[in-house]
């Protein structure tokens, strides 16, 4: 069995890459991709500890996280569409208020 | 900056260039990774138990857990998630409905906006042309 430290280091690296993307990118699609990276880092941890401790709960939880990530992307793409229609850009720093 | 109108645009900061604002977030991310790595490598995770395939296998076990079926060989290693399964199903349904609502166009090409008005070419319906 592979030691859990390797999985956790991989998850930490993926999470930090996602965090870097969220902090630096202004395009909404890159934003969504970075958030997905952070969610998948959590999934790696769930599955790694599930296998390590012999408990299936972590794997079931990772399925729920994947489903919620899909819901988040669906809403996110809709918001990006509205953003583009109203401002002509997908830069998340352009809109300054909640209404136009 | 060049005065040549053909090259003036290119002298400005690139919209997609992150080099001018990526230093602090990059250092913060690296610092976070360092803290996490030190914590992970110094942690004691106890003895591994390992997943046993059991009578039905791991995939079947996940399916049993999702639908609260008798967990069989996994009775002691997980629990039922039927309520969570339904809540996630409803959440996905609401999300796809919301995405369709946000993206919907009328047959004449106008856009039904998220705030209730109808927009046509970026202008709210009923507003004057000037």
PDB file of C-alpha atoms in Angstrom, chain A residues 1 4-6 8-10 12-13 15-17 19-21 23-27 30 49-57 59-61 63-64 67-68 70-72 74-75 78-79 81-82 85-86 89-91 98-100, chain B residues 14-16 18 21-22 25-26 28-29 32-33 36-37 40-41 43 45-51 58 61-62 65-66 74 77-79 81 84-85 88 91-92 94-96 98-99 102-105 111 113-115 119 122:
ATOM      1  CA  UNK A   1       0.000   0.000   0.000  1.00  0.00           C
ATOM      2  CA  UNK A   4      -0.833   8.322   2.550  1.00  0.00           C
ATOM      3  CA  UNK A   5       1.789  11.078   2.701  1.00  0.00           C
ATOM      4  CA  UNK A   6       2.283  10.891  -1.057  1.00  0.00           C
ATOM      5  CA  UNK A   8      -1.630  14.181   0.712  1.00  0.00           C
ATOM      6  CA  UNK A   9       1.359  15.951  -0.830  1.00  0.00           C
ATOM      7  CA  UNK A  10      -0.202  15.535  -4.273  1.00  0.00           C
ATOM      8  CA  UNK A  12      -1.711  19.854  -1.308  1.00  0.00           C
ATOM      9  CA  UNK A  13       0.106  20.656  -4.551  1.00  0.00           C
ATOM     10  CA  UNK A  15      -4.883  22.686  -4.034  1.00  0.00           C
ATOM     11  CA  UNK A  16      -2.113  25.290  -4.055  1.00  0.00           C
ATOM     12  CA  UNK A  17      -2.113  25.390  -7.877  1.00  0.00           C
ATOM     13  CA  UNK A  19      -5.409  28.693  -5.113  1.00  0.00           C
ATOM     14  CA  UNK A  20      -2.773  30.400  -7.256  1.00  0.00           C
ATOM     15  CA  UNK A  21      -5.186  30.351 -10.196  1.00  0.00           C
ATOM     16  CA  UNK A  23      -5.744  34.616  -6.844  1.00  0.00           C
ATOM     17  CA  UNK A  24      -4.193  35.589 -10.174  1.00  0.00           C
ATOM     18  CA  UNK A  25      -6.642  34.879 -12.986  1.00  0.00           C
ATOM     19  CA  UNK A  26      -9.321  37.355 -14.007  1.00  0.00           C
ATOM     20  CA  UNK A  27     -11.063  35.273 -16.656  1.00  0.00           C
ATOM     21  CA  UNK A  30      -9.985  30.048 -15.490  1.00  0.00           C
ATOM     22  CA  UNK A  49      -8.010   8.093   3.561  1.00  0.00           C
ATOM     23  CA  UNK A  50     -10.890   5.862   2.506  1.00  0.00           C
ATOM     24  CA  UNK A  51      -8.418   3.330   1.151  1.00  0.00           C
ATOM     25  CA  UNK A  52      -6.055   3.731   4.088  1.00  0.00           C
ATOM     26  CA  UNK A  53      -8.594   3.239   6.849  1.00  0.00           C
ATOM     27  CA  UNK A  54     -10.846   0.785   5.026  1.00  0.00           C
ATOM     28  CA  UNK A  55     -13.945   2.992   5.159  1.00  0.00           C
ATOM     29  CA  UNK A  56     -16.056   3.572   2.061  1.00  0.00           C
ATOM     30  CA  UNK A  57     -17.525   6.816   3.381  1.00  0.00           C
ATOM     31  CA  UNK A  59     -15.370   7.484  -1.615  1.00  0.00           C
ATOM     32  CA  UNK A  60     -19.106   8.175  -1.320  1.00  0.00           C
ATOM     33  CA  UNK A  61     -18.307  11.711  -0.175  1.00  0.00           C
ATOM     34  CA  UNK A  63     -18.983  11.291  -5.445  1.00  0.00           C
ATOM     35  CA  UNK A  64     -21.082  13.953  -3.741  1.00  0.00           C
ATOM     36  CA  UNK A  67     -21.898  16.104  -8.225  1.00  0.00           C
ATOM     37  CA  UNK A  68     -21.838  19.444  -6.409  1.00  0.00           C
ATOM     38  CA  UNK A  70     -21.033  19.797 -11.639  1.00  0.00           C
ATOM     39  CA  UNK A  71     -23.871  21.898 -10.210  1.00  0.00           C
ATOM     40  CA  UNK A  72     -21.441  24.717  -9.493  1.00  0.00           C
ATOM     41  CA  UNK A  74     -23.605  24.678 -14.504  1.00  0.00           C
ATOM     42  CA  UNK A  75     -24.499  27.811 -12.556  1.00  0.00           C
ATOM     43  CA  UNK A  78     -24.802  30.560 -16.793  1.00  0.00           C
ATOM     44  CA  UNK A  79     -23.373  33.474 -14.845  1.00  0.00           C
ATOM     45  CA  UNK A  81     -23.080  33.950 -20.177  1.00  0.00           C
ATOM     46  CA  UNK A  82     -24.974  36.763 -18.439  1.00  0.00           C
ATOM     47  CA  UNK A  85     -24.093  39.596 -22.570  1.00  0.00           C
ATOM     48  CA  UNK A  86     -24.155  42.578 -20.244  1.00  0.00           C
ATOM     49  CA  UNK A  89     -16.219  40.471 -21.333  1.00  0.00           C
ATOM     50  CA  UNK A  90     -15.700  37.483 -19.085  1.00  0.00           C
ATOM     51  CA  UNK A  91     -13.316  39.371 -16.814  1.00  0.00           C
ATOM     52  CA  UNK A  98     -24.892  43.440  -8.154  1.00  0.00           C
ATOM     53  CA  UNK A  99     -27.108  45.149 -10.753  1.00  0.00           C
ATOM     54  CA  UNK A 100     -26.718  47.008 -13.997  1.00  0.00           C
TER      55      UNK A 100
ATOM     56  CA  UNK B  14      -1.258  42.317 -21.553  1.00  0.00           C
ATOM     57  CA  UNK B  15      -4.679  41.533 -20.185  1.00  0.00           C
ATOM     58  CA  UNK B  16      -3.757  37.891 -19.747  1.00  0.00           C
ATOM     59  CA  UNK B  18      -0.111  37.463 -14.810  1.00  0.00           C
ATOM     60  CA  UNK B  21       0.490  40.427 -10.197  1.00  0.00           C
ATOM     61  CA  UNK B  22       1.416  36.796  -9.698  1.00  0.00           C
ATOM     62  CA  UNK B  25      -0.134  35.018  -4.754  1.00  0.00           C
ATOM     63  CA  UNK B  26       2.589  32.674  -5.979  1.00  0.00           C
ATOM     64  CA  UNK B  28       1.499  32.731  -0.703  1.00  0.00           C
ATOM     65  CA  UNK B  29       0.652  29.492  -2.498  1.00  0.00           C
ATOM     66  CA  UNK B  32       0.874  27.317   2.077  1.00  0.00           C
ATOM     67  CA  UNK B  33       2.262  24.255   0.318  1.00  0.00           C
ATOM     68  CA  UNK B  36       1.038  21.701   4.478  1.00  0.00           C
ATOM     69  CA  UNK B  37       4.038  19.565   3.496  1.00  0.00           C
ATOM     70  CA  UNK B  40       1.802  16.111   6.462  1.00  0.00           C
ATOM     71  CA  UNK B  41       5.311  14.702   6.743  1.00  0.00           C
ATOM     72  CA  UNK B  43       1.877  13.562  11.098  1.00  0.00           C
ATOM     73  CA  UNK B  45      -1.610   8.382  10.490  1.00  0.00           C
ATOM     74  CA  UNK B  46      -1.794   5.216  12.541  1.00  0.00           C
ATOM     75  CA  UNK B  47      -1.980   1.717  11.211  1.00  0.00           C
ATOM     76  CA  UNK B  48      -3.529   1.140   7.792  1.00  0.00           C
ATOM     77  CA  UNK B  49      -6.668  -0.961   7.734  1.00  0.00           C
ATOM     78  CA  UNK B  50      -7.019  -1.333   3.974  1.00  0.00           C
ATOM     79  CA  UNK B  51     -10.216  -1.786   1.997  1.00  0.00           C
ATOM     80  CA  UNK B  58     -16.026  -1.928  -3.437  1.00  0.00           C
ATOM     81  CA  UNK B  61     -20.501  -1.320  -1.559  1.00  0.00           C
ATOM     82  CA  UNK B  62     -20.642   2.311  -2.681  1.00  0.00           C
ATOM     83  CA  UNK B  65     -24.273   2.931   0.799  1.00  0.00           C
ATOM     84  CA  UNK B  66     -25.894   5.422  -1.605  1.00  0.00           C
ATOM     85  CA  UNK B  74     -19.466  -3.292   4.598  1.00  0.00           C
ATOM     86  CA  UNK B  77     -17.273   0.418   7.393  1.00  0.00           C
ATOM     87  CA  UNK B  78     -19.790   2.940   6.074  1.00  0.00           C
ATOM     88  CA  UNK B  79     -23.300   4.216   6.542  1.00  0.00           C
ATOM     89  CA  UNK B  81     -26.464   8.160   2.319  1.00  0.00           C
ATOM     90  CA  UNK B  84     -27.785  13.052   0.945  1.00  0.00           C
ATOM     91  CA  UNK B  85     -28.240  11.343  -2.418  1.00  0.00           C
ATOM     92  CA  UNK B  88     -27.704  16.242  -4.232  1.00  0.00           C
ATOM     93  CA  UNK B  91     -29.452  20.372  -6.128  1.00  0.00           C
ATOM     94  CA  UNK B  92     -28.358  19.179  -9.567  1.00  0.00           C
ATOM     95  CA  UNK B  94     -32.054  23.177  -9.521  1.00  0.00           C
ATOM     96  CA  UNK B  95     -28.607  23.915 -10.974  1.00  0.00           C
ATOM     97  CA  UNK B  96     -29.539  22.760 -14.473  1.00  0.00           C
ATOM     98  CA  UNK B  98     -30.883  27.802 -13.186  1.00  0.00           C
ATOM     99  CA  UNK B  99     -28.339  27.401 -15.979  1.00  0.00           C
ATOM    100  CA  UNK B 102     -29.712  32.184 -17.316  1.00  0.00           C
ATOM    101  CA  UNK B 103     -28.920  31.070 -20.867  1.00  0.00           C
ATOM    102  CA  UNK B 104     -32.418  31.202 -22.329  1.00  0.00           C
ATOM    103  CA  UNK B 105     -33.230  33.236 -25.443  1.00  0.00           C
ATOM    104  CA  UNK B 111     -32.658  37.521 -23.876  1.00  0.00           C
ATOM    105  CA  UNK B 113     -32.462  38.352 -18.131  1.00  0.00           C
ATOM    106  CA  UNK B 114     -31.872  37.101 -14.622  1.00  0.00           C
ATOM    107  CA  UNK B 115     -33.582  40.184 -13.174  1.00  0.00           C
ATOM    108  CA  UNK B 119     -33.017  42.468 -23.164  1.00  0.00           C
ATOM    109  CA  UNK B 122     -27.966  44.804 -24.661  1.00  0.00           C
TER     110      UNK B 122
END
